[in-house]
Amino acid sequence: MRGCFITLEGVEGVGKTTNLEYIHQRLKAAGKTVVVTREPGGTAMAEEIRELLLQQRAESVSEMAELLLMFAARAQHLHSLIIPALEQGQWVLCDRFTDATYAYQGGGRGVSQSLISTLESMVQASLRPDLTLLLDLPVEQGLERARNRSTPDRFEAEKQRFFEAVRQTYLDRATAEPERFAVIDASVDLAQVQAQISQQLQQRLGVDPA
Ligand code: T5A
């Protein structure tokens, strides 16, 4: 039986990385074999593409180059890691996936949603996540958390308006696909965030509480 594909999404600093390990432990405790991965990246080659994408650089990066590199990394990630794992019945837990492309390249950069949708079908065929946990909080709060943690990469150096558009695109997608998305209020303390995540894992995927 095919494994379950779970993705985590949200603007910078919402707590995706922090909560990834929590979810991993919950799934393991429920007896699942879990592959934890991220985008862009997840395989040696896709991680090299990640470096290209995140590096601050003097040269201006074309929106099309950025978009195609995101999908090039994703194609490799699907080919080498995600699809084989799902086919072996493993669960895949991924820090960001194609909703991030709709939010950042679509909402943030203004690339057309229909172009992204075409690439999504080319690269993924019918594969979509079974559950997407969207961690949501006001942009300023997320950026503040991210700033306290590390020096900004090429995306984190964007203006607040860019991230407002990213957040709104995520929320619009969650409204359009309520059966796939669970929106988590990430503005509260970590224990409360994790309680919401735990409830969603139980309700939507039957993962028993710890
Ligand atoms: N991208 C990606 C695209 O443009 N298109 C795409 O298709 C894809 C896939 C890299 C970048 O690539 C872009 C988007 C990104 O800009 P990334 O490295 O995964 O992606 O993204 P970041 O958002 O930069 O990851 P961050 O590590 O900054 O954010 P996280 O993982 O959401 O936040 P996290 O867990 O590191 O937490 C940040 C800080 O907040 C604290 C943590 O301890 C940490 O210090 N924290 C809390 N503090 C208080 N209360 C809570 N509830 C807290 N939760 C966490």
CSV table of C-alpha atoms and ligand atoms in Angstrom, one decimal:
chain,number,residue,atom,x,y,z
A,1,MET,CA,0.0,0.0,0.0
A,2,ARG,CA,1.2,3.5,-0.9
A,3,GLY,CA,2.5,5.5,2.1
A,4,CYS,CA,1.1,8.9,3.1
A,5,PHE,CA,2.6,12.1,1.9
A,6,ILE,CA,2.5,15.0,4.5
A,7,THR,CA,3.9,18.5,3.8
A,8,LEU,CA,4.5,21.5,6.1
A,9,GLU,CA,4.1,25.0,4.7
A,10,GLY,CA,4.2,28.6,5.9
A,11,VAL,CA,6.1,31.9,5.6
A,12,GLU,CA,9.6,32.3,7.1
A,13,GLY,CA,10.0,31.5,10.8
A,14,VAL,CA,6.6,30.0,11.4
A,15,GLY,CA,8.2,26.9,13.0
A,16,LYS,CA,8.2,24.3,10.2
A,17,THR,CA,11.7,23.0,11.0
A,18,THR,CA,11.0,23.1,14.8
A,19,ASN,CA,7.8,21.0,14.4
A,20,LEU,CA,9.1,18.6,11.8
A,21,GLU,CA,10.9,16.5,14.4
A,22,TYR,CA,7.8,16.5,16.7
A,23,ILE,CA,5.7,15.2,13.9
A,24,HIS,CA,8.4,12.6,13.0
A,25,GLN,CA,8.4,11.3,16.6
A,26,ARG,CA,4.6,11.1,16.6
A,27,LEU,CA,4.4,9.1,13.5
A,28,LYS,CA,7.2,6.8,14.6
A,29,ALA,CA,5.4,6.2,17.9
A,30,ALA,CA,2.4,5.2,15.8
A,31,GLY,CA,4.5,2.6,14.1
A,32,LYS,CA,5.1,4.4,10.7
A,33,THR,CA,8.3,4.2,8.8
A,34,VAL,CA,9.0,7.9,8.0
A,35,VAL,CA,11.3,9.6,5.5
A,36,VAL,CA,11.9,13.2,6.6
A,37,THR,CA,13.0,15.6,3.8
A,38,ARG,CA,12.7,19.2,2.5
A,39,GLU,CA,12.4,21.4,-0.5
A,40,PRO,CA,14.2,22.7,-2.3
A,41,GLY,CA,16.5,19.8,-1.7
A,42,GLY,CA,16.2,16.3,-0.2
A,43,THR,CA,18.8,14.6,-2.5
A,44,ALA,CA,22.4,15.4,-3.2
A,45,MET,CA,21.7,16.9,-6.5
A,46,ALA,CA,18.6,18.8,-5.3
A,47,GLU,CA,20.6,20.2,-2.4
A,48,GLU,CA,23.1,21.6,-4.9
A,49,ILE,CA,20.2,23.3,-6.7
A,50,ARG,CA,19.0,24.6,-3.2
A,51,GLU,CA,22.4,26.3,-2.8
A,52,LEU,CA,22.0,28.0,-6.2
A,53,LEU,CA,18.6,29.2,-5.2
A,54,LEU,CA,19.2,30.5,-1.7
A,55,GLN,CA,22.6,32.1,-2.2
A,56,GLN,CA,22.6,35.9,-2.0
A,57,ARG,CA,24.2,37.1,-5.3
A,58,ALA,CA,24.9,40.3,-7.1
A,59,GLU,CA,23.4,39.1,-10.4
A,60,SER,CA,19.6,39.6,-10.6
A,61,VAL,CA,17.8,36.2,-10.8
A,62,SER,CA,15.1,35.8,-13.4
A,63,GLU,CA,11.7,34.7,-12.1
A,64,MET,CA,11.7,32.0,-14.8
A,65,ALA,CA,15.1,30.7,-13.9
A,66,GLU,CA,14.0,30.5,-10.2
A,67,LEU,CA,10.8,28.8,-11.1
A,68,LEU,CA,12.4,26.2,-13.3
A,69,LEU,CA,15.2,25.5,-10.8
A,70,MET,CA,12.5,24.9,-8.1
A,71,PHE,CA,10.8,22.3,-10.4
A,72,ALA,CA,14.1,20.8,-11.5
A,73,ALA,CA,15.0,20.2,-7.8
A,74,ARG,CA,11.5,18.8,-7.3
A,75,ALA,CA,11.7,16.4,-10.3
A,76,GLN,CA,14.9,15.0,-8.9
A,77,HIS,CA,13.6,14.7,-5.4
A,78,LEU,CA,10.4,12.9,-6.6
A,79,HIS,CA,12.5,10.6,-8.8
A,80,SER,CA,15.2,9.6,-6.2
A,81,LEU,CA,13.4,9.8,-2.9
A,82,ILE,CA,9.7,10.7,-2.6
A,83,ILE,CA,8.1,8.3,-5.1
A,84,PRO,CA,10.3,5.2,-4.3
A,85,ALA,CA,9.6,5.8,-0.5
A,86,LEU,CA,5.8,6.1,-1.0
A,87,GLU,CA,5.8,3.1,-3.3
A,88,GLN,CA,7.5,1.1,-0.5
A,89,GLY,CA,4.7,2.1,1.9
A,90,GLN,CA,6.8,4.6,3.8
A,91,TRP,CA,5.4,7.9,5.0
A,92,VAL,CA,7.1,11.0,3.6
A,93,LEU,CA,7.2,14.2,5.7
A,94,CYS,CA,8.4,17.1,3.7
A,95,ASP,CA,9.3,20.6,4.8
A,96,ARG,CA,7.7,22.6,1.9
A,97,PHE,CA,6.6,21.4,-1.5
A,98,THR,CA,4.7,22.8,-4.5
A,99,ASP,CA,2.3,25.0,-2.4
A,100,ALA,CA,5.5,27.0,-1.7
A,101,THR,CA,6.0,27.5,-5.4
A,102,TYR,CA,2.4,28.9,-5.7
A,103,ALA,CA,3.0,31.1,-2.7
A,104,TYR,CA,6.5,32.4,-3.4
A,105,GLN,CA,6.9,32.3,-7.2
A,106,GLY,CA,3.2,32.9,-7.8
A,107,GLY,CA,2.0,35.2,-4.9
A,108,GLY,CA,5.4,36.7,-4.2
A,109,ARG,CA,7.0,37.1,-7.6
A,110,GLY,CA,3.8,37.3,-9.7
A,111,VAL,CA,4.4,34.2,-11.9
A,112,SER,CA,1.0,33.1,-13.3
A,113,GLN,CA,-0.7,30.3,-11.4
A,114,SER,CA,-1.6,28.6,-14.6
A,115,LEU,CA,2.1,28.3,-15.6
A,116,ILE,CA,2.9,26.8,-12.2
A,117,SER,CA,-0.1,24.4,-12.5
A,118,THR,CA,1.3,23.3,-16.0
A,119,LEU,CA,4.7,22.6,-14.5
A,120,GLU,CA,3.1,20.8,-11.5
A,121,SER,CA,1.3,18.4,-13.8
A,122,MET,CA,4.4,17.8,-15.9
A,123,VAL,CA,6.7,17.1,-13.0
A,124,GLN,CA,4.3,15.4,-10.6
A,125,ALA,CA,1.5,13.9,-12.8
A,126,SER,CA,-1.3,13.3,-10.3
A,127,LEU,CA,0.8,13.2,-7.2
A,128,ARG,CA,-0.3,15.6,-4.5
A,129,PRO,CA,0.2,15.6,-0.7
A,130,ASP,CA,-2.4,13.8,1.4
A,131,LEU,CA,-2.2,16.3,4.1
A,132,THR,CA,-0.7,19.8,4.2
A,133,LEU,CA,-0.1,21.5,7.5
A,134,LEU,CA,-0.1,25.2,7.0
A,135,LEU,CA,1.5,27.0,9.9
A,136,ASP,CA,0.2,30.5,9.9
A,137,LEU,CA,1.1,33.6,11.8
A,138,PRO,CA,1.5,37.4,11.1
A,139,VAL,CA,4.4,38.0,8.7
A,140,GLU,CA,6.2,40.3,11.1
A,141,GLN,CA,6.2,37.8,13.9
A,142,GLY,CA,7.6,35.1,11.6
A,143,LEU,CA,10.3,37.3,10.2
A,144,GLU,CA,11.3,38.4,13.7
A,145,ARG,CA,11.7,34.7,14.8
A,146,ALA,CA,13.7,34.0,11.6
A,147,ARG,CA,16.0,37.0,12.0
A,148,ASN,CA,16.8,36.0,15.6
A,149,ARG,CA,17.9,32.6,14.3
A,150,SER,CA,20.2,33.2,11.3
A,151,THR,CA,21.5,35.6,8.6
A,152,PRO,CA,18.9,36.1,5.8
A,153,ASP,CA,19.2,34.1,2.6
A,154,ARG,CA,18.1,35.4,-0.8
A,155,PHE,CA,14.4,34.9,0.0
A,156,GLU,CA,14.5,36.2,3.6
A,157,ALA,CA,16.0,39.4,2.2
A,158,GLU,CA,12.7,40.3,0.5
A,159,LYS,CA,10.4,43.0,1.7
A,160,GLN,CA,7.4,42.6,4.0
A,161,ARG,CA,5.0,43.1,1.1
A,162,PHE,CA,6.4,40.1,-0.6
A,163,PHE,CA,5.7,37.9,2.4
A,164,GLU,CA,2.2,39.3,2.9
A,165,ALA,CA,1.4,38.1,-0.7
A,166,VAL,CA,3.0,34.8,0.1
A,167,ARG,CA,0.9,34.4,3.3
A,168,GLN,CA,-2.3,35.4,1.5
A,169,THR,CA,-1.7,32.9,-1.3
A,170,TYR,CA,-1.2,30.1,1.2
A,171,LEU,CA,-4.4,31.1,3.0
A,172,ASP,CA,-6.3,31.2,-0.3
A,173,ARG,CA,-5.1,27.8,-1.3
A,174,ALA,CA,-6.1,26.4,2.1
A,175,THR,CA,-9.6,27.9,1.7
A,176,ALA,CA,-9.9,26.3,-1.8
A,177,GLU,CA,-8.8,22.9,-0.7
A,178,PRO,CA,-10.0,22.4,2.9
A,179,GLU,CA,-9.9,18.6,2.6
A,180,ARG,CA,-6.1,18.7,2.1
A,181,PHE,CA,-5.0,21.7,4.2
A,182,ALA,CA,-5.1,22.0,7.9
A,183,VAL,CA,-4.4,25.6,9.1
A,184,ILE,CA,-2.5,25.7,12.3
A,185,ASP,CA,-2.3,28.9,14.4
A,186,ALA,CA,1.5,29.2,14.8
A,187,SER,CA,1.4,32.5,16.8
A,188,VAL,CA,0.9,30.7,20.1
A,189,ASP,CA,3.5,28.9,22.2
A,190,LEU,CA,5.1,25.7,20.9
A,191,ALA,CA,3.1,23.4,23.2
A,192,GLN,CA,-0.2,24.8,21.9
A,193,VAL,CA,1.1,24.6,18.2
A,194,GLN,CA,1.9,21.0,18.8
A,195,ALA,CA,-1.4,20.2,20.4
A,196,GLN,CA,-3.2,21.5,17.2
A,197,ILE,CA,-0.9,19.5,15.0
A,198,SER,CA,-1.5,16.4,17.1
A,199,GLN,CA,-5.3,16.8,16.8
A,200,GLN,CA,-5.1,17.2,13.0
A,201,LEU,CA,-2.9,14.1,12.6
A,202,GLN,CA,-5.5,12.1,14.6
A,203,GLN,CA,-8.6,13.5,12.9
A,204,ARG,CA,-7.3,13.4,9.4
A,205,LEU,CA,-4.9,10.4,9.3
A,206,GLY,CA,-6.0,8.4,12.3
A,207,VAL,CA,-2.6,8.8,14.1
A,208,ASP,CA,-3.2,8.1,17.8
A,209,PRO,CA,-2.1,10.7,20.3
A,210,ALA,CA,1.2,10.0,22.1
B,1,T5A,N1,10.9,28.4,-1.7
B,1,T5A,C1,10.8,27.0,-1.4
B,1,T5A,C2,10.3,28.9,-2.8
B,1,T5A,O1,10.4,30.1,-3.0
B,1,T5A,N2,9.6,28.1,-3.6
B,1,T5A,C3,9.5,26.7,-3.4
B,1,T5A,O2,8.9,26.0,-4.2
B,1,T5A,C4,10.1,26.2,-2.2
B,1,T5A,C5,10.0,24.7,-2.0
B,1,T5A,C6,13.9,28.0,1.7
B,1,T5A,C7,13.3,29.1,0.9
B,1,T5A,O3,12.9,28.6,-0.4
B,1,T5A,C8,11.7,29.2,-0.7
B,1,T5A,C9,11.0,29.6,0.5
B,1,T5A,C10,12.1,29.8,1.5
B,1,T5A,O4,12.4,31.1,1.6
B,1,T5A,P1,13.3,26.9,4.0
B,1,T5A,O5,14.7,27.0,4.4
B,1,T5A,O6,12.6,25.7,4.2
B,1,T5A,O7,13.1,27.3,2.5
B,1,T5A,O8,12.5,28.0,4.6
B,1,T5A,P2,12.5,29.0,5.8
B,1,T5A,O9,11.1,29.5,5.9
B,1,T5A,O10,13.5,30.0,5.6
B,1,T5A,O11,12.8,28.1,7.1
B,1,T5A,P3,13.0,28.7,8.4
B,1,T5A,O12,13.9,27.7,9.1
B,1,T5A,O13,13.3,30.2,8.4
B,1,T5A,O14,11.5,28.7,9.1
B,1,T5A,P4,10.8,27.7,9.9
B,1,T5A,O15,11.4,26.3,9.6
B,1,T5A,O16,9.4,27.8,9.6
B,1,T5A,O17,11.1,28.1,11.4
B,1,T5A,P5,11.9,27.4,12.5
B,1,T5A,O18,11.3,26.2,12.9
B,1,T5A,O19,13.4,27.4,12.1
B,1,T5A,O20,11.7,28.5,13.7
B,1,T5A,C11,12.2,29.8,13.6
B,1,T5A,C12,12.5,30.3,15.1
B,1,T5A,O21,11.3,30.4,15.8
B,1,T5A,C13,11.3,29.6,17.0
B,1,T5A,C14,12.3,28.6,16.7
B,1,T5A,O22,12.9,28.1,18.0
B,1,T5A,C15,13.4,29.3,15.9
B,1,T5A,O23,14.3,30.0,16.6
B,1,T5A,N3,9.9,29.1,17.2
B,1,T5A,C16,9.1,29.6,18.1
B,1,T5A,N4,9.2,30.6,19.0
B,1,T5A,C17,8.1,30.8,19.7
B,1,T5A,N5,6.9,30.2,19.6
B,1,T5A,C18,6.7,29.2,18.7
B,1,T5A,N6,5.6,28.6,18.6
B,1,T5A,C19,7.9,28.9,17.9
B,1,T5A,N7,8.1,28.0,16.9
B,1,T5A,C20,9.3,28.1,16.5
